[in-house]
Amino acid sequence: MGINREGHNKRKKTGGLKISVRKKRNHSKGRQPAQTKIGTRYVKKVRVRGGNIKNRALFLNYGNFSLISLKQTFKAKIISVAFNESSNELVRTNTLTKGSIVYLDIAESKLTTKIEKFLKSNMDIHANFELSSQIRLFLDQITSGKILARICSRPGQSGRADGYILEGQELEYFVKKIQKK
């Protein structure tokens, strides 16, 4: 039996079996999940309904991540998966999915110089104020060379890992979640 996306073979609300009205159809077929891992880039092209093509990433090691406060996007290397709300197994196996929180290596990207310039310009403006805990967390990440980011694209569907770098309250939330584990 293959993977089927059709709902006509499910049970009733009462728990009884539904009587099948028709056989399985070709348009109801499903496929195995891509389970994109971290590694040297390997993307397969898959023909889908209507003659269209999906890029199914099986391995990725780089992605485009934007820093919202700077309004700029950078290419960064993905080190590992830090947190995934759907399953801890995806963290253990380093599987890239939409919504997973990953560590990025920012040492080799141009991101560090841009962030330092941005922070210096903001420090001059706010020299009298203490650093908030959110900015302190972000600075600690920059000095360690690993930054947390969230993947917003679907690597198994688009063949890419795009996302944004965590800042502010969202960064605080996920740092606490990771430390609990």
mmCIF file of C-alpha atoms in Angstrom:
data_model
loop_
_atom_site.group_PDB
_atom_site.id
_atom_site.type_symbol
_atom_site.label_atom_id
_atom_site.label_comp_id
_atom_site.label_asym_id
_atom_site.label_seq_id
_atom_site.Cartn_x
_atom_site.Cartn_y
_atom_site.Cartn_z
ATOM 1 C CA MET A 1 0.000 0.000 0.000
ATOM 2 C CA GLY A 2 1.265 3.428 -0.872
ATOM 3 C CA ILE A 3 0.913 6.750 0.869
ATOM 4 C CA ASN A 4 -2.585 8.108 0.361
ATOM 5 C CA ARG A 5 -3.834 11.646 1.001
ATOM 6 C CA GLU A 6 -7.502 10.830 0.471
ATOM 7 C CA GLY A 7 -9.856 11.005 3.454
ATOM 8 C CA HIS A 8 -12.533 8.601 2.244
ATOM 9 C CA ASN A 9 -10.912 5.621 3.958
ATOM 10 C CA LYS A 10 -11.069 7.113 7.466
ATOM 11 C CA ARG A 11 -13.480 6.059 10.193
ATOM 12 C CA LYS A 12 -16.737 7.743 11.196
ATOM 13 C CA LYS A 13 -17.020 9.958 14.298
ATOM 14 C CA THR A 14 -18.647 7.037 16.086
ATOM 15 C CA GLY A 15 -15.660 4.810 15.298
ATOM 16 C CA GLY A 16 -17.353 2.647 12.693
ATOM 17 C CA LEU A 17 -15.870 1.910 9.280
ATOM 18 C CA LYS A 18 -17.004 3.935 6.297
ATOM 19 C CA ILE A 19 -18.011 2.033 3.216
ATOM 20 C CA SER A 20 -15.658 2.928 0.362
ATOM 21 C CA VAL A 21 -17.566 4.531 -2.487
ATOM 22 C CA ARG A 22 -14.749 4.275 -4.996
ATOM 23 C CA LYS A 23 -11.262 2.888 -5.511
ATOM 24 C CA LYS A 24 -8.049 4.827 -4.963
ATOM 25 C CA ARG A 25 -7.275 7.515 -7.510
ATOM 26 C CA ASN A 26 -3.978 8.561 -9.037
ATOM 27 C CA HIS A 27 -4.408 12.186 -7.928
ATOM 28 C CA SER A 28 -4.668 11.035 -4.312
ATOM 29 C CA LYS A 29 -1.126 9.686 -4.221
ATOM 30 C CA GLY A 30 1.372 10.987 -1.685
ATOM 31 C CA ARG A 31 5.153 10.715 -1.422
ATOM 32 C CA GLN A 32 7.663 10.007 1.305
ATOM 33 C CA PRO A 33 8.792 13.128 3.236
ATOM 34 C CA ALA A 34 12.129 14.575 2.108
ATOM 35 C CA GLN A 35 13.731 14.571 5.599
ATOM 36 C CA THR A 36 16.315 17.187 4.565
ATOM 37 C CA LYS A 37 19.581 16.759 6.488
ATOM 38 C CA ILE A 38 22.641 18.963 6.977
ATOM 39 C CA GLY A 39 25.386 18.114 4.490
ATOM 40 C CA THR A 40 26.771 18.922 1.058
ATOM 41 C CA ARG A 41 23.968 20.326 -1.098
ATOM 42 C CA TYR A 42 22.017 17.655 -2.968
ATOM 43 C CA VAL A 43 18.702 18.619 -4.580
ATOM 44 C CA LYS A 44 16.519 16.297 -6.650
ATOM 45 C CA LYS A 45 13.976 17.487 -9.167
ATOM 46 C CA VAL A 46 10.587 15.775 -8.826
ATOM 47 C CA ARG A 47 7.845 15.927 -11.440
ATOM 48 C CA VAL A 48 4.512 16.703 -9.815
ATOM 49 C CA ARG A 49 0.941 17.117 -10.942
ATOM 50 C CA GLY A 50 0.409 19.315 -13.968
ATOM 51 C CA GLY A 51 3.920 18.698 -15.272
ATOM 52 C CA ASN A 52 5.388 21.103 -12.728
ATOM 53 C CA ILE A 53 8.693 20.464 -10.993
ATOM 54 C CA LYS A 54 9.536 20.631 -7.279
ATOM 55 C CA ASN A 55 13.082 20.850 -5.997
ATOM 56 C CA ARG A 56 13.410 18.331 -3.184
ATOM 57 C CA ALA A 57 16.456 19.073 -1.027
ATOM 58 C CA LEU A 58 17.896 15.954 0.536
ATOM 59 C CA PHE A 59 21.008 17.679 1.938
ATOM 60 C CA LEU A 60 21.693 21.391 2.552
ATOM 61 C CA ASN A 61 24.476 23.214 4.371
ATOM 62 C CA TYR A 62 23.894 26.872 3.425
ATOM 63 C CA GLY A 63 20.867 29.140 3.452
ATOM 64 C CA ASN A 64 19.818 32.760 2.997
ATOM 65 C CA PHE A 65 18.938 34.399 6.295
ATOM 66 C CA SER A 66 17.806 37.970 6.821
ATOM 67 C CA LEU A 67 18.428 40.208 9.783
ATOM 68 C CA ILE A 68 15.189 42.152 10.072
ATOM 69 C CA SER A 69 16.572 45.092 12.065
ATOM 70 C CA LEU A 70 19.262 45.700 9.396
ATOM 71 C CA LYS A 71 16.897 44.927 6.497
ATOM 72 C CA GLN A 72 19.599 42.836 4.839
ATOM 73 C CA THR A 73 19.986 39.202 3.819
ATOM 74 C CA PHE A 74 23.119 37.078 4.138
ATOM 75 C CA LYS A 75 24.241 33.639 3.079
ATOM 76 C CA ALA A 76 25.227 31.651 6.149
ATOM 77 C CA LYS A 77 26.349 28.113 6.923
ATOM 78 C CA ILE A 78 23.949 25.949 8.945
ATOM 79 C CA ILE A 79 25.758 24.190 11.813
ATOM 80 C CA SER A 80 22.991 22.187 13.492
ATOM 81 C CA VAL A 81 19.327 22.112 14.449
ATOM 82 C CA ALA A 82 18.836 23.553 17.937
ATOM 83 C CA PHE A 83 15.077 23.248 18.450
ATOM 84 C CA ASN A 84 11.982 22.008 16.673
ATOM 85 C CA GLU A 85 8.530 22.376 18.201
ATOM 86 C CA SER A 86 7.050 19.404 16.393
ATOM 87 C CA SER A 87 9.521 16.709 17.454
ATOM 88 C CA ASN A 88 12.774 16.223 19.352
ATOM 89 C CA GLU A 89 13.714 13.470 16.929
ATOM 90 C CA LEU A 90 14.115 16.123 14.214
ATOM 91 C CA VAL A 91 16.646 17.878 16.471
ATOM 92 C CA ARG A 92 18.538 14.675 17.208
ATOM 93 C CA THR A 93 18.769 13.732 13.523
ATOM 94 C CA ASN A 94 19.503 17.339 12.376
ATOM 95 C CA THR A 95 16.512 17.380 10.027
ATOM 96 C CA LEU A 96 15.703 20.747 8.421
ATOM 97 C CA THR A 97 11.995 21.583 8.273
ATOM 98 C CA LYS A 98 9.947 24.737 8.140
ATOM 99 C CA GLY A 99 9.917 26.367 11.570
ATOM 100 C CA SER A 100 13.011 24.647 12.919
ATOM 101 C CA ILE A 101 15.473 26.758 14.899
ATOM 102 C CA VAL A 102 19.058 26.338 13.678
ATOM 103 C CA TYR A 103 22.531 27.516 14.656
ATOM 104 C CA LEU A 104 24.333 29.534 11.973
ATOM 105 C CA ASP A 105 28.079 29.986 11.615
ATOM 106 C CA ILE A 106 28.583 33.714 11.094
ATOM 107 C CA ALA A 107 32.389 33.755 11.206
ATOM 108 C CA GLU A 108 32.795 33.412 7.438
ATOM 109 C CA SER A 109 29.886 35.662 6.392
ATOM 110 C CA LYS A 110 29.842 39.457 6.050
ATOM 111 C CA LEU A 111 27.200 39.556 8.753
ATOM 112 C CA THR A 112 29.511 40.282 11.690
ATOM 113 C CA THR A 113 30.906 43.534 10.263
ATOM 114 C CA LYS A 114 27.437 44.814 9.365
ATOM 115 C CA ILE A 115 26.099 44.005 12.837
ATOM 116 C CA GLU A 116 29.063 45.661 14.554
ATOM 117 C CA LYS A 117 28.553 48.872 12.521
ATOM 118 C CA PHE A 118 24.846 48.839 13.313
ATOM 119 C CA LEU A 119 25.421 48.307 17.034
ATOM 120 C CA LYS A 120 28.092 51.032 17.222
ATOM 121 C CA SER A 121 25.753 53.544 15.607
ATOM 122 C CA ASN A 122 23.004 52.598 18.058
ATOM 123 C CA MET A 123 25.379 52.709 21.043
ATOM 124 C CA ASP A 124 26.298 56.312 20.223
ATOM 125 C CA ILE A 125 22.623 57.281 20.272
ATOM 126 C CA HIS A 126 21.781 55.353 23.436
ATOM 127 C CA ALA A 127 25.061 55.793 25.337
ATOM 128 C CA ASN A 128 23.323 56.747 28.607
ATOM 129 C CA PHE A 129 20.974 53.748 28.714
ATOM 130 C CA GLU A 130 21.770 50.256 29.966
ATOM 131 C CA LEU A 131 21.734 47.399 27.498
ATOM 132 C CA SER A 132 18.493 45.491 27.603
ATOM 133 C CA SER A 133 18.623 41.743 28.209
ATOM 134 C CA GLN A 134 17.523 41.120 24.614
ATOM 135 C CA ILE A 135 20.421 43.097 23.120
ATOM 136 C CA ARG A 136 22.832 41.447 25.559
ATOM 137 C CA LEU A 137 21.665 37.979 24.416
ATOM 138 C CA PHE A 138 22.177 38.972 20.790
ATOM 139 C CA LEU A 139 25.683 40.318 21.489
ATOM 140 C CA ASP A 140 26.617 37.125 23.339
ATOM 141 C CA GLN A 141 25.627 35.107 20.295
ATOM 142 C CA ILE A 142 27.713 37.277 17.978
ATOM 143 C CA THR A 143 30.805 36.905 20.160
ATOM 144 C CA SER A 144 30.356 33.115 20.312
ATOM 145 C CA GLY A 145 30.142 32.957 16.499
ATOM 146 C CA LYS A 146 26.857 31.020 16.500
ATOM 147 C CA ILE A 147 23.514 32.751 15.925
ATOM 148 C CA LEU A 148 20.011 31.278 16.208
ATOM 149 C CA ALA A 149 17.766 31.537 13.164
ATOM 150 C CA ARG A 150 14.395 30.182 12.060
ATOM 151 C CA ILE A 151 13.806 28.447 8.729
ATOM 152 C CA CYS A 152 10.754 29.864 6.933
ATOM 153 C CA SER A 153 10.943 28.008 3.627
ATOM 154 C CA ARG A 154 10.094 24.348 3.101
ATOM 155 C CA PRO A 155 13.375 22.643 2.143
ATOM 156 C CA GLY A 156 11.629 19.462 0.990
ATOM 157 C CA GLN A 157 9.400 21.447 -1.375
ATOM 158 C CA SER A 158 11.523 24.372 -2.578
ATOM 159 C CA GLY A 159 15.043 22.946 -2.292
ATOM 160 C CA ARG A 160 16.263 25.923 -0.224
ATOM 161 C CA ALA A 161 16.651 26.894 3.410
ATOM 162 C CA ASP A 162 15.631 30.541 3.797
ATOM 163 C CA GLY A 163 14.753 32.242 7.051
ATOM 164 C CA TYR A 164 15.473 35.025 9.488
ATOM 165 C CA ILE A 165 17.792 35.587 12.426
ATOM 166 C CA LEU A 166 16.061 35.621 15.810
ATOM 167 C CA GLU A 167 16.006 38.907 17.725
ATOM 168 C CA GLY A 168 14.235 40.419 20.710
ATOM 169 C CA GLN A 169 11.545 38.516 22.582
ATOM 170 C CA GLU A 170 11.580 35.627 20.136
ATOM 171 C CA LEU A 171 15.302 35.097 20.765
ATOM 172 C CA GLU A 172 14.750 35.163 24.540
ATOM 173 C CA TYR A 173 11.930 32.611 24.242
ATOM 174 C CA PHE A 174 13.942 30.108 22.201
ATOM 175 C CA VAL A 175 17.110 30.491 24.297
ATOM 176 C CA LYS A 176 15.042 29.526 27.366
ATOM 177 C CA LYS A 177 13.486 26.576 25.486
ATOM 178 C CA ILE A 178 16.901 25.305 24.395
ATOM 179 C CA GLN A 179 18.356 25.635 27.891
ATOM 180 C CA LYS A 180 15.420 23.633 29.347
ATOM 181 C CA LYS A 181 16.289 20.693 27.122
#
